[in-house]
PDB file of C-alpha atoms in Angstrom:
ATOM      1  CA  PHE A 435       0.000   0.000   0.000  1.00 95.00           C
ATOM      2  CA  HIS A 436       1.522   3.270  -1.124  1.00 95.00           C
ATOM      3  CA  TYR A 437       0.869   6.966  -1.596  1.00 94.00           C
ATOM      4  CA  TRP A 438       2.544   9.660  -3.662  1.00 93.00           C
ATOM      5  CA  PHE A 439       1.406  13.266  -3.281  1.00 95.00           C
ATOM      6  CA  PRO A 440       3.521  15.411  -5.644  1.00 94.00           C
ATOM      7  CA  THR A 441       3.221  19.147  -4.910  1.00 95.00           C
ATOM      8  CA  THR A 442       2.330  19.984  -8.483  1.00 93.00           C
ATOM      9  CA  GLY A 443      -1.321  20.819  -7.868  1.00 93.00           C
ATOM     10  CA  ALA A 444      -2.734  24.332  -8.180  1.00 95.00           C
ATOM     11  CA  THR A 445      -1.559  26.741  -5.486  1.00 98.00           C
ATOM     12  CA  VAL A 446      -3.993  27.347  -2.633  1.00 98.00           C
ATOM     13  CA  HIS A 447      -4.393  31.027  -1.715  1.00 98.00           C
ATOM     14  CA  LEU A 448      -5.924  33.358   0.787  1.00 98.00           C
ATOM     15  CA  TYR A 449      -7.899  35.744  -1.390  1.00 98.00           C
ATOM     16  CA  ALA A 450      -8.518  39.290  -0.183  1.00 98.00           C
ATOM     17  CA  ASN A 451     -11.306  41.083  -2.056  1.00 98.00           C
ATOM     18  CA  THR A 452      -9.398  43.831  -3.853  1.00 98.00           C
ATOM     19  CA  THR A 453     -12.577  45.809  -4.603  1.00 98.00           C
ATOM     20  CA  LYS A 454     -12.862  46.656  -0.903  1.00 97.00           C
ATOM     21  CA  ALA A 455     -10.674  48.932   1.186  1.00 97.00           C
ATOM     22  CA  PRO A 456      -8.180  48.318   2.677  1.00 98.00           C
ATOM     23  CA  PHE A 457      -7.563  45.185   0.581  1.00 98.00           C
ATOM     24  CA  ASP A 458      -7.174  47.362  -2.526  1.00 98.00           C
ATOM     25  CA  ASP A 459      -3.767  48.386  -1.111  1.00 98.00           C
ATOM     26  CA  PRO A 460      -0.960  45.945  -2.057  1.00 98.00           C
ATOM     27  CA  ASN A 461       0.919  46.789   1.137  1.00 98.00           C
ATOM     28  CA  VAL A 462      -2.081  45.687   3.184  1.00 98.00           C
ATOM     29  CA  ARG A 463      -2.229  42.409   1.277  1.00 98.00           C
ATOM     30  CA  LYS A 464       1.498  41.950   1.887  1.00 98.00           C
ATOM     31  CA  ALA A 465       0.976  42.650   5.590  1.00 98.00           C
ATOM     32  CA  LEU A 466      -1.712  39.961   5.778  1.00 98.00           C
ATOM     33  CA  SER A 467       0.676  37.565   4.085  1.00 98.00           C
ATOM     34  CA  MET A 468       3.549  38.412   6.421  1.00 98.00           C
ATOM     35  CA  ALA A 469       1.371  37.629   9.433  1.00 98.00           C
ATOM     36  CA  ILE A 470       0.705  34.065   8.243  1.00 98.00           C
ATOM     37  CA  ASP A 471       2.671  31.155   9.674  1.00 98.00           C
ATOM     38  CA  ARG A 472       2.833  28.954   6.590  1.00 98.00           C
ATOM     39  CA  ALA A 473       5.172  26.480   8.272  1.00 98.00           C
ATOM     40  CA  GLN A 474       2.504  25.784  10.893  1.00 98.00           C
ATOM     41  CA  ILE A 475      -0.207  25.505   8.250  1.00 98.00           C
ATOM     42  CA  VAL A 476       1.870  22.977   6.316  1.00 98.00           C
ATOM     43  CA  ALA A 477       2.771  20.963   9.421  1.00 98.00           C
ATOM     44  CA  VAL A 478      -0.599  20.993  11.184  1.00 98.00           C
ATOM     45  CA  ALA A 479      -3.269  21.471   8.514  1.00 98.00           C
ATOM     46  CA  MET A 480      -1.516  19.693   5.644  1.00 98.00           C
ATOM     47  CA  PHE A 481       0.391  17.009   7.615  1.00 97.00           C
ATOM     48  CA  ASP A 482       3.637  18.033   5.857  1.00 97.00           C
ATOM     49  CA  TYR A 483       2.305  16.785   2.517  1.00 97.00           C
ATOM     50  CA  THR A 484       3.327  20.092   0.911  1.00 98.00           C
ATOM     51  CA  HIS A 485       5.470  23.146   1.658  1.00 98.00           C
ATOM     52  CA  PRO A 486       5.009  26.924   1.950  1.00 98.00           C
ATOM     53  CA  ALA A 487       4.463  28.787  -1.298  1.00 98.00           C
ATOM     54  CA  ASP A 488       6.836  31.451  -2.540  1.00 98.00           C
ATOM     55  CA  ALA A 489       5.749  34.921  -3.657  1.00 98.00           C
ATOM     56  CA  THR A 490       5.520  34.046  -7.371  1.00 98.00           C
ATOM     57  CA  GLY A 491       2.458  31.953  -6.516  1.00 98.00           C
ATOM     58  CA  MET A 492       3.392  29.196  -8.954  1.00 98.00           C
ATOM     59  CA  SER A 493       3.223  25.596  -7.768  1.00 97.00           C
ATOM     60  CA  ASP A 494       6.052  23.109  -8.238  1.00 96.00           C
ATOM     61  CA  VAL A 495       4.704  22.073 -11.625  1.00 94.00           C
ATOM     62  CA  HIS A 496       6.201  25.330 -12.948  1.00 97.00           C
ATOM     63  CA  ASN A 497       9.527  25.314 -11.093  1.00 97.00           C
ATOM     64  CA  ASN A 498      11.402  25.609 -14.390  1.00 97.00           C
ATOM     65  CA  TRP A 499       9.671  28.929 -15.047  1.00 98.00           C
ATOM     66  CA  LYS A 500      10.603  30.546 -11.748  1.00 98.00           C
ATOM     67  CA  ASP A 501      13.164  33.332 -11.686  1.00 98.00           C
ATOM     68  CA  GLN A 502      15.246  32.795  -8.556  1.00 98.00           C
ATOM     69  CA  ALA A 503      16.042  36.480  -8.077  1.00 98.00           C
ATOM     70  CA  THR A 504      12.320  37.255  -8.122  1.00 98.00           C
ATOM     71  CA  VAL A 505      11.589  34.414  -5.705  1.00 98.00           C
ATOM     72  CA  ASP A 506      14.256  35.780  -3.349  1.00 98.00           C
ATOM     73  CA  ALA A 507      12.823  39.298  -3.608  1.00 97.00           C
ATOM     74  CA  GLY A 508       9.380  38.105  -2.563  1.00 98.00           C
ATOM     75  CA  THR A 509       9.965  38.403   1.168  1.00 98.00           C
ATOM     76  CA  TRP A 510       6.293  38.985   1.951  1.00 98.00           C
ATOM     77  CA  THR A 511       5.548  35.254   2.034  1.00 98.00           C
ATOM     78  CA  ALA A 512       7.889  34.847   5.021  1.00 98.00           C
ATOM     79  CA  GLN A 513       6.289  35.383   8.438  1.00 98.00           C
ATOM     80  CA  ASP A 514       7.402  38.720   9.899  1.00 98.00           C
ATOM     81  CA  VAL A 515       4.844  40.123  12.326  1.00 98.00           C
ATOM     82  CA  GLU A 516       6.886  43.233  13.095  1.00 98.00           C
ATOM     83  CA  ALA A 517       7.187  44.149   9.415  1.00 98.00           C
ATOM     84  CA  ALA A 518       3.479  43.401   8.872  1.00 98.00           C
ATOM     85  CA  ASN A 519       2.513  45.765  11.681  1.00 98.00           C
ATOM     86  CA  ALA A 520       4.799  48.439  10.244  1.00 98.00           C
ATOM     87  CA  LEU A 521       3.119  48.190   6.832  1.00 98.00           C
ATOM     88  CA  LEU A 522      -0.337  48.529   8.376  1.00 98.00           C
ATOM     89  CA  ASP A 523       0.762  51.484  10.491  1.00 98.00           C
ATOM     90  CA  ALA A 524       2.123  53.192   7.362  1.00 98.00           C
ATOM     91  CA  ALA A 525      -1.215  52.546   5.608  1.00 98.00           C
ATOM     92  CA  GLY A 526      -3.008  54.535   8.330  1.00 97.00           C
ATOM     93  CA  LEU A 527      -4.553  51.469   9.943  1.00 98.00           C
ATOM     94  CA  THR A 528      -3.802  52.228  13.564  1.00 96.00           C
ATOM     95  CA  MET A 529      -3.991  50.041  16.656  1.00 96.00           C
ATOM     96  CA  ASP A 530      -6.574  50.879  19.322  1.00 95.00           C
ATOM     97  CA  GLY A 531      -5.723  48.585  22.202  1.00 94.00           C
ATOM     98  CA  ASP A 532      -5.335  45.170  20.596  1.00 93.00           C
ATOM     99  CA  VAL A 533      -7.622  45.926  17.630  1.00 95.00           C
ATOM    100  CA  ARG A 534      -6.557  47.684  14.451  1.00 97.00           C
ATOM    101  CA  LYS A 535      -8.954  50.207  12.934  1.00 98.00           C
ATOM    102  CA  LEU A 536      -9.681  51.724   9.536  1.00 97.00           C
ATOM    103  CA  PRO A 537      -9.253  55.495   9.110  1.00 95.00           C
ATOM    104  CA  ASP A 538     -12.985  55.996   9.794  1.00 96.00           C
ATOM    105  CA  GLY A 539     -12.678  54.202  13.142  1.00 96.00           C
ATOM    106  CA  THR A 540     -14.216  50.893  12.023  1.00 97.00           C
ATOM    107  CA  ALA A 541     -12.545  47.853  13.567  1.00 97.00           C
ATOM    108  CA  MET A 542     -10.811  45.519  11.147  1.00 98.00           C
ATOM    109  CA  GLU A 543     -13.018  42.472  11.650  1.00 98.00           C
ATOM    110  CA  TYR A 544     -13.567  40.015   8.813  1.00 98.00           C
ATOM    111  CA  ASP A 545     -14.732  36.482   8.038  1.00 98.00           C
ATOM    112  CA  ILE A 546     -12.434  33.976   6.373  1.00 98.00           C
ATOM    113  CA  ASN A 547     -14.696  31.828   4.210  1.00 98.00           C
ATOM    114  CA  VAL A 548     -14.067  28.107   3.796  1.00 98.00           C
ATOM    115  CA  VAL A 549     -15.966  24.952   2.872  1.00 98.00           C
ATOM    116  CA  THR A 550     -17.516  22.933   5.701  1.00 98.00           C
ATOM    117  CA  GLY A 551     -15.861  19.553   6.069  1.00 97.00           C
ATOM    118  CA  TRP A 552     -12.707  20.410   4.144  1.00 98.00           C
ATOM    119  CA  SER A 553     -10.753  19.752   7.313  1.00 97.00           C
ATOM    120  CA  ASP A 554      -7.310  20.693   5.999  1.00 98.00           C
ATOM    121  CA  TRP A 555      -8.513  24.054   4.721  1.00 98.00           C
ATOM    122  CA  VAL A 556     -10.605  24.680   7.846  1.00 98.00           C
ATOM    123  CA  SER A 557      -7.542  24.050   9.977  1.00 98.00           C
ATOM    124  CA  ALA A 558      -5.472  26.348   7.751  1.00 98.00           C
ATOM    125  CA  CYS A 559      -8.054  29.112   8.180  1.00 98.00           C
ATOM    126  CA  GLN A 560      -8.102  28.651  11.950  1.00 98.00           C
ATOM    127  CA  ILE A 561      -4.336  29.091  12.036  1.00 98.00           C
ATOM    128  CA  MET A 562      -4.568  32.201   9.845  1.00 98.00           C
ATOM    129  CA  ALA A 563      -7.241  33.667  12.107  1.00 98.00           C
ATOM    130  CA  GLN A 564      -4.885  33.249  15.064  1.00 98.00           C
ATOM    131  CA  ASN A 565      -2.032  34.777  13.071  1.00 98.00           C
ATOM    132  CA  LEU A 566      -4.060  37.830  12.064  1.00 98.00           C
ATOM    133  CA  GLU A 567      -4.854  38.579  15.703  1.00 98.00           C
ATOM    134  CA  GLU A 568      -1.152  39.350  16.139  1.00 97.00           C
ATOM    135  CA  ILE A 569      -1.493  42.312  13.767  1.00 98.00           C
ATOM    136  CA  GLY A 570      -4.744  43.542  15.276  1.00 98.00           C
ATOM    137  CA  ILE A 571      -7.180  41.980  12.801  1.00 98.00           C
ATOM    138  CA  LYS A 572     -10.057  39.913  14.142  1.00 97.00           C
ATOM    139  CA  ALA A 573     -10.764  37.142  11.667  1.00 98.00           C
ATOM    140  CA  THR A 574     -13.579  34.658  12.163  1.00 98.00           C
ATOM    141  CA  VAL A 575     -13.565  31.366  10.288  1.00 98.00           C
ATOM    142  CA  GLN A 576     -16.919  31.102   8.506  1.00 98.00           C
ATOM    143  CA  ALA A 577     -17.653  27.661   7.081  1.00 98.00           C
ATOM    144  CA  TYR A 578     -20.307  27.186   4.375  1.00 98.00           C
ATOM    145  CA  ASP A 579     -21.478  24.135   2.494  1.00 98.00           C
ATOM    146  CA  PHE A 580     -19.740  23.939  -0.862  1.00 98.00           C
ATOM    147  CA  SER A 581     -22.515  25.433  -2.983  1.00 98.00           C
ATOM    148  CA  ALA A 582     -22.885  28.482  -0.722  1.00 98.00           C
ATOM    149  CA  TRP A 583     -19.124  29.023  -0.499  1.00 98.00           C
ATOM    150  CA  PHE A 584     -18.689  28.636  -4.251  1.00 98.00           C
ATOM    151  CA  ASP A 585     -21.524  31.052  -5.000  1.00 98.00           C
ATOM    152  CA  ARG A 586     -19.967  33.675  -2.716  1.00 98.00           C
ATOM    153  CA  VAL A 587     -16.461  33.495  -4.145  1.00 98.00           C
ATOM    154  CA  GLN A 588     -17.702  33.430  -7.738  1.00 98.00           C
ATOM    155  CA  LYS A 589     -19.770  36.586  -7.129  1.00 98.00           C
ATOM    156  CA  GLY A 590     -17.080  38.341  -5.087  1.00 98.00           C
ATOM    157  CA  ASP A 591     -19.326  38.313  -2.021  1.00 98.00           C
ATOM    158  CA  PHE A 592     -16.611  38.008   0.629  1.00 98.00           C
ATOM    159  CA  ASP A 593     -13.781  39.860   2.341  1.00 98.00           C
ATOM    160  CA  LEU A 594     -11.328  36.977   2.824  1.00 98.00           C
ATOM    161  CA  SER A 595     -11.568  33.422   1.512  1.00 98.00           C
ATOM    162  CA  ILE A 596      -9.312  30.450   1.023  1.00 98.00           C
ATOM    163  CA  GLY A 597      -9.447  28.982  -2.463  1.00 98.00           C
ATOM    164  CA  TRP A 598      -7.702  27.206  -5.292  1.00 98.00           C
ATOM    165  CA  SER A 599      -6.227  28.665  -8.478  1.00 98.00           C
ATOM    166  CA  SER A 600      -5.928  27.737 -12.161  1.00 95.00           C
ATOM    167  CA  GLN A 601      -3.262  25.681 -13.843  1.00 91.00           C
ATOM    168  CA  GLY A 602      -1.997  24.608 -17.246  1.00 91.00           C
ATOM    169  CA  ALA A 603       1.011  23.480 -19.242  1.00 91.00           C
ATOM    170  CA  THR A 604       2.621  26.903 -18.731  1.00 97.00           C
ATOM    171  CA  PRO A 605       2.081  29.591 -16.048  1.00 98.00           C
ATOM    172  CA  LEU A 606      -0.211  31.492 -18.444  1.00 98.00           C
ATOM    173  CA  ASN A 607      -3.460  30.074 -17.043  1.00 97.00           C
ATOM    174  CA  TYR A 608      -2.331  30.650 -13.463  1.00 98.00           C
ATOM    175  CA  TYR A 609      -1.474  34.329 -13.885  1.00 98.00           C
ATOM    176  CA  ARG A 610      -4.451  34.986 -16.147  1.00 98.00           C
ATOM    177  CA  GLY A 611      -6.639  33.504 -13.416  1.00 98.00           C
ATOM    178  CA  VAL A 612      -5.270  35.591 -10.538  1.00 98.00           C
ATOM    179  CA  ALA A 613      -4.149  38.875 -12.090  1.00 98.00           C
ATOM    180  CA  ALA A 614      -5.676  39.604 -15.515  1.00 97.00           C
ATOM    181  CA  SER A 615      -8.473  41.969 -16.476  1.00 97.00           C
ATOM    182  CA  SER A 616     -10.013  39.293 -18.689  1.00 96.00           C
ATOM    183  CA  SER A 617     -10.844  37.154 -15.641  1.00 97.00           C
ATOM    184  CA  ALA A 618     -11.876  39.989 -13.287  1.00 97.00           C
ATOM    185  CA  LYS A 619     -15.687  40.080 -13.428  1.00 97.00           C
ATOM    186  CA  PRO A 620     -17.767  42.830 -11.812  1.00 97.00           C
ATOM    187  CA  ILE A 621     -18.978  42.159  -8.274  1.00 98.00           C
ATOM    188  CA  GLY A 622     -22.163  40.102  -8.417  1.00 98.00           C
ATOM    189  CA  GLU A 623     -21.311  38.551 -11.783  1.00 98.00           C
ATOM    190  CA  LEU A 624     -20.146  34.941 -11.719  1.00 98.00           C
ATOM    191  CA  GLY A 625     -16.409  34.591 -12.180  1.00 98.00           C
ATOM    192  CA  ALA A 626     -14.839  31.172 -12.756  1.00 97.00           C
ATOM    193  CA  GLU A 627     -11.525  32.498 -11.403  1.00 98.00           C
ATOM    194  CA  ASN A 628      -9.992  35.750 -10.144  1.00 98.00           C
ATOM    195  CA  TRP A 629     -12.552  35.757  -7.349  1.00 98.00           C
ATOM    196  CA  HIS A 630     -10.674  38.604  -5.646  1.00 98.00           C
ATOM    197  CA  ARG A 631     -11.281  40.812  -8.723  1.00 98.00           C
ATOM    198  CA  TYR A 632      -7.710  41.966  -9.374  1.00 98.00           C
ATOM    199  CA  SER A 633      -6.518  43.377 -12.683  1.00 97.00           C
ATOM    200  CA  ASN A 634      -3.248  44.882 -13.878  1.00 97.00           C
ATOM    201  CA  GLU A 635      -2.811  46.385 -17.344  1.00 98.00           C
ATOM    202  CA  GLN A 636       0.927  45.637 -17.399  1.00 98.00           C
ATOM    203  CA  ILE A 637       0.267  41.965 -16.678  1.00 98.00           C
ATOM    204  CA  ASP A 638      -2.488  41.966 -19.308  1.00 98.00           C
ATOM    205  CA  ALA A 639      -0.055  43.197 -21.961  1.00 98.00           C
ATOM    206  CA  LEU A 640       2.632  40.696 -20.997  1.00 98.00           C
ATOM    207  CA  LEU A 641       0.229  37.762 -21.057  1.00 98.00           C
ATOM    208  CA  GLU A 642      -0.940  38.799 -24.517  1.00 98.00           C
ATOM    209  CA  GLN A 643       2.689  38.863 -25.680  1.00 98.00           C
ATOM    210  CA  PHE A 644       3.272  35.457 -24.105  1.00 98.00           C
ATOM    211  CA  ALA A 645       0.288  33.923 -25.897  1.00 97.00           C
ATOM    212  CA  ALA A 646       1.360  35.445 -29.208  1.00 98.00           C
ATOM    213  CA  THR A 647       4.792  33.803 -29.365  1.00 98.00           C
ATOM    214  CA  SER A 648       5.956  30.203 -29.530  1.00 97.00           C
ATOM    215  CA  ASP A 649       9.599  31.076 -28.907  1.00 98.00           C
ATOM    216  CA  ASP A 650      10.664  29.380 -25.675  1.00 97.00           C
ATOM    217  CA  ALA A 651      13.301  31.950 -24.730  1.00 98.00           C
ATOM    218  CA  GLU A 652      10.930  34.836 -25.353  1.00 98.00           C
ATOM    219  CA  GLN A 653       8.202  33.175 -23.294  1.00 98.00           C
ATOM    220  CA  LYS A 654      10.625  32.642 -20.415  1.00 98.00           C
ATOM    221  CA  SER A 655      11.699  36.290 -20.554  1.00 98.00           C
ATOM    222  CA  ILE A 656       8.099  37.523 -20.583  1.00 98.00           C
ATOM    223  CA  MET A 657       7.166  35.280 -17.693  1.00 98.00           C
ATOM    224  CA  VAL A 658      10.005  36.698 -15.584  1.00 98.00           C
ATOM    225  CA  GLU A 659       8.439  40.149 -15.986  1.00 98.00           C
ATOM    226  CA  VAL A 660       5.016  38.766 -15.041  1.00 98.00           C
ATOM    227  CA  GLN A 661       6.511  37.229 -11.899  1.00 98.00           C
ATOM    228  CA  LYS A 662       8.136  40.521 -10.959  1.00 98.00           C
ATOM    229  CA  LEU A 663       4.812  42.354 -11.242  1.00 98.00           C
ATOM    230  CA  PHE A 664       3.055  39.676  -9.188  1.00 98.00           C
ATOM    231  CA  VAL A 665       5.684  39.908  -6.445  1.00 98.00           C
ATOM    232  CA  GLU A 666       5.540  43.697  -6.526  1.00 98.00           C
ATOM    233  CA  ASN A 667       1.745  43.920  -6.289  1.00 98.00           C
ATOM    234  CA  ALA A 668       0.701  40.786  -4.354  1.00 98.00           C
ATOM    235  CA  PRO A 669      -2.640  40.325  -6.174  1.00 98.00           C
ATOM    236  CA  ALA A 670      -3.362  37.217  -4.103  1.00 98.00           C
ATOM    237  CA  ILE A 671      -1.720  35.589  -1.084  1.00 98.00           C
ATOM    238  CA  PRO A 672      -0.184  32.186  -1.944  1.00 98.00           C
ATOM    239  CA  LEU A 673      -0.231  29.656   0.894  1.00 98.00           C
ATOM    240  CA  PHE A 674       1.033  26.325  -0.427  1.00 98.00           C
ATOM    241  CA  PRO A 675       1.095  24.281  -3.638  1.00 98.00           C
ATOM    242  CA  GLY A 676      -1.710  21.747  -3.615  1.00 96.00           C
ATOM    243  CA  PRO A 677      -0.704  18.102  -3.280  1.00 95.00           C
ATOM    244  CA  GLN A 678      -1.871  15.774  -6.034  1.00 93.00           C
ATOM    245  CA  TRP A 679      -3.638  13.126  -3.956  1.00 92.00           C
ATOM    246  CA  ASN A 680      -2.818   9.576  -5.034  1.00 90.00           C
ATOM    247  CA  GLU A 681      -3.071   6.239  -3.196  1.00 93.00           C
ATOM    248  CA  TYR A 682      -2.524   2.807  -4.708  1.00 92.00           C
ATOM    249  CA  ASN A 683      -1.563  -0.747  -3.871  1.00 93.00           C
ATOM    250  CA  THR A 684       0.587  -3.208  -5.789  1.00 94.00           C
ATOM    251  CA  MET A 685      -0.926  -6.471  -4.568  1.00 95.00           C
ATOM    252  CA  ARG A 686      -2.335  -7.359  -7.988  1.00 96.00           C
ATOM    253  CA  PHE A 687      -1.105  -4.690 -10.410  1.00 95.00           C
ATOM    254  CA  GLU A 688       2.106  -2.758 -10.965  1.00 94.00           C
ATOM    255  CA  GLY A 689       3.194   0.151 -13.137  1.00 94.00           C
ATOM    256  CA  TYR A 690       1.664   3.030 -11.154  1.00 93.00           C
ATOM    257  CA  PRO A 691       3.224   6.503 -11.420  1.00 93.00           C
ATOM    258  CA  THR A 692       5.788   7.003  -8.657  1.00 93.00           C
ATOM    259  CA  PRO A 693       8.467   9.577  -7.761  1.00 92.00           C
ATOM    260  CA  GLU A 694      10.911   7.362  -9.680  1.00 93.00           C
ATOM    261  CA  ASP A 695       8.602   7.064 -12.703  1.00 93.00           C
ATOM    262  CA  PRO A 696       6.392  10.196 -12.726  1.00 92.00           C
ATOM    263  CA  TYR A 697       4.955   9.552 -16.168  1.00 91.00           C
ATOM    264  CA  VAL A 698       1.573  11.137 -15.412  1.00 88.00           C
ATOM    265  CA  ILE A 699      -0.214  13.280 -12.841  1.00 85.00           C
ATOM    266  CA  PRO A 700      -1.572  10.551 -10.576  1.00 85.00           C
ATOM    267  CA  SER A 701      -4.709  12.176  -9.141  1.00 85.00           C
ATOM    268  CA  ALA A 702      -8.023  10.603 -10.111  1.00 76.00           C
ATOM    269  CA  TYR A 703      -9.511  13.838 -11.486  1.00 74.00           C
ATOM    270  CA  GLU A 704      -6.989  13.810 -14.354  1.00 68.00           C
ATOM    271  CA  ASN A 705      -8.995  12.094 -17.091  1.00 69.00           C
ATOM    272  CA  THR A 706      -6.161  11.877 -19.611  1.00 74.00           C
ATOM    273  CA  GLY A 707      -3.876  10.629 -16.848  1.00 80.00           C
ATOM    274  CA  ARG A 708      -6.238   7.809 -15.994  1.00 83.00           C
ATOM    275  CA  LEU A 709      -6.255   6.674 -19.619  1.00 85.00           C
ATOM    276  CA  LEU A 710      -2.455   6.634 -19.769  1.00 88.00           C
ATOM    277  CA  GLN A 711      -2.278   4.755 -16.461  1.00 89.00           C
ATOM    278  CA  ILE A 712      -4.523   2.009 -17.853  1.00 88.00           C
ATOM    279  CA  THR A 713      -2.045   1.472 -20.699  1.00 91.00           C
ATOM    280  CA  LYS A 714       0.854   1.209 -18.236  1.00 92.00           C
ATOM    281  CA  LEU A 715      -0.657  -1.011 -15.529  1.00 94.00           C
ATOM    282  CA  LYS A 716       0.179  -4.697 -15.764  1.00 95.00           C
ATOM    283  CA  PRO A 717      -1.081  -7.694 -13.764  1.00 96.00           C
ATOM    284  CA  LYS A 718       1.432  -8.738 -11.156  1.00 92.00           C
ATOM    285  CA  ALA A 719       3.004 -12.126 -11.841  1.00 84.00           C
TER     286      ALA A 719
END
C-alpha cells in the first residue's frame, strides 16, 4: 500500500477582495501575508504533505519557469509580524488597544470563508485567524457548504476566503486567473476564477505577448516580468502548492506513477492521466 502526493497541484491562496478597502492596497495584502505562519499551516493542517508557497504563486509544476532572483525578492511570504505591523501602520490602519482600525474608526473584523468539512482548509483558516490577531485583525472562520461558499467566491461576495487557483502546461493560465483583467468580473457577476477581482494592465499586456509567441526563450523572458509584477503587487496571497492526492496498492497490479517514474499526474480527477495509467498497468506475476 503506497501513496505519492507530488506538490504539483494548483496553489492554494488566501484571497482578499481587492474591490474593498483596505484590501485594494498591495501593502495591506502583503501585511496579511507576512502575518501568516505557513510552516505551521503545512505541518498541522496539511500534515507536511506540501510546503510553503513562494511569492511568485506558482506551484512546483512550474519550477522551471521561476526566476530565482524574483523568488528571493518576494519576502512577503515569510512570516514577519513586526514588518506586517509596520506596513499597516504606514497605511493609516492604527492600533486601538489590541484591535486595528480603519481610518474611519471601524474595527478591522472580517470572516475567512471556507468549505464545511474540508478539514485541511478549515484548519489552515483557523491558524490564519490566530495569526491575524497578532497584527490587530479579528478574523472569524466562517464555514459554508460547498454550494454556498462557491456562489460567494464566484460573485465576489466576501472579504477573505481560502481557495484554489488555475493551472496549465505553462504559467499562463495561473497568472491569467489571478491577475488579468479578462478574468476579473464585476462584483455580483459569476467569475470562474480571479474571485478577488484583481486586474493589472501591465500583466495583461505581458500575457498577450506570451500567448502570441511560440519562442521558448521569449516566453521565459516575458514570464520573468510577469513574476516581478506579481511579487511587486501581491494580487493574491499564496499559501502552499496543492498536493496531487494519489493512493494505490501493488498487490495485484504494478506500473503506477511514482516519484521514480512520474509519467503522469496521478490524481483521479486527471482524465487523460487515468487513460495513460490504464495502458501502463500490468497484472502482477
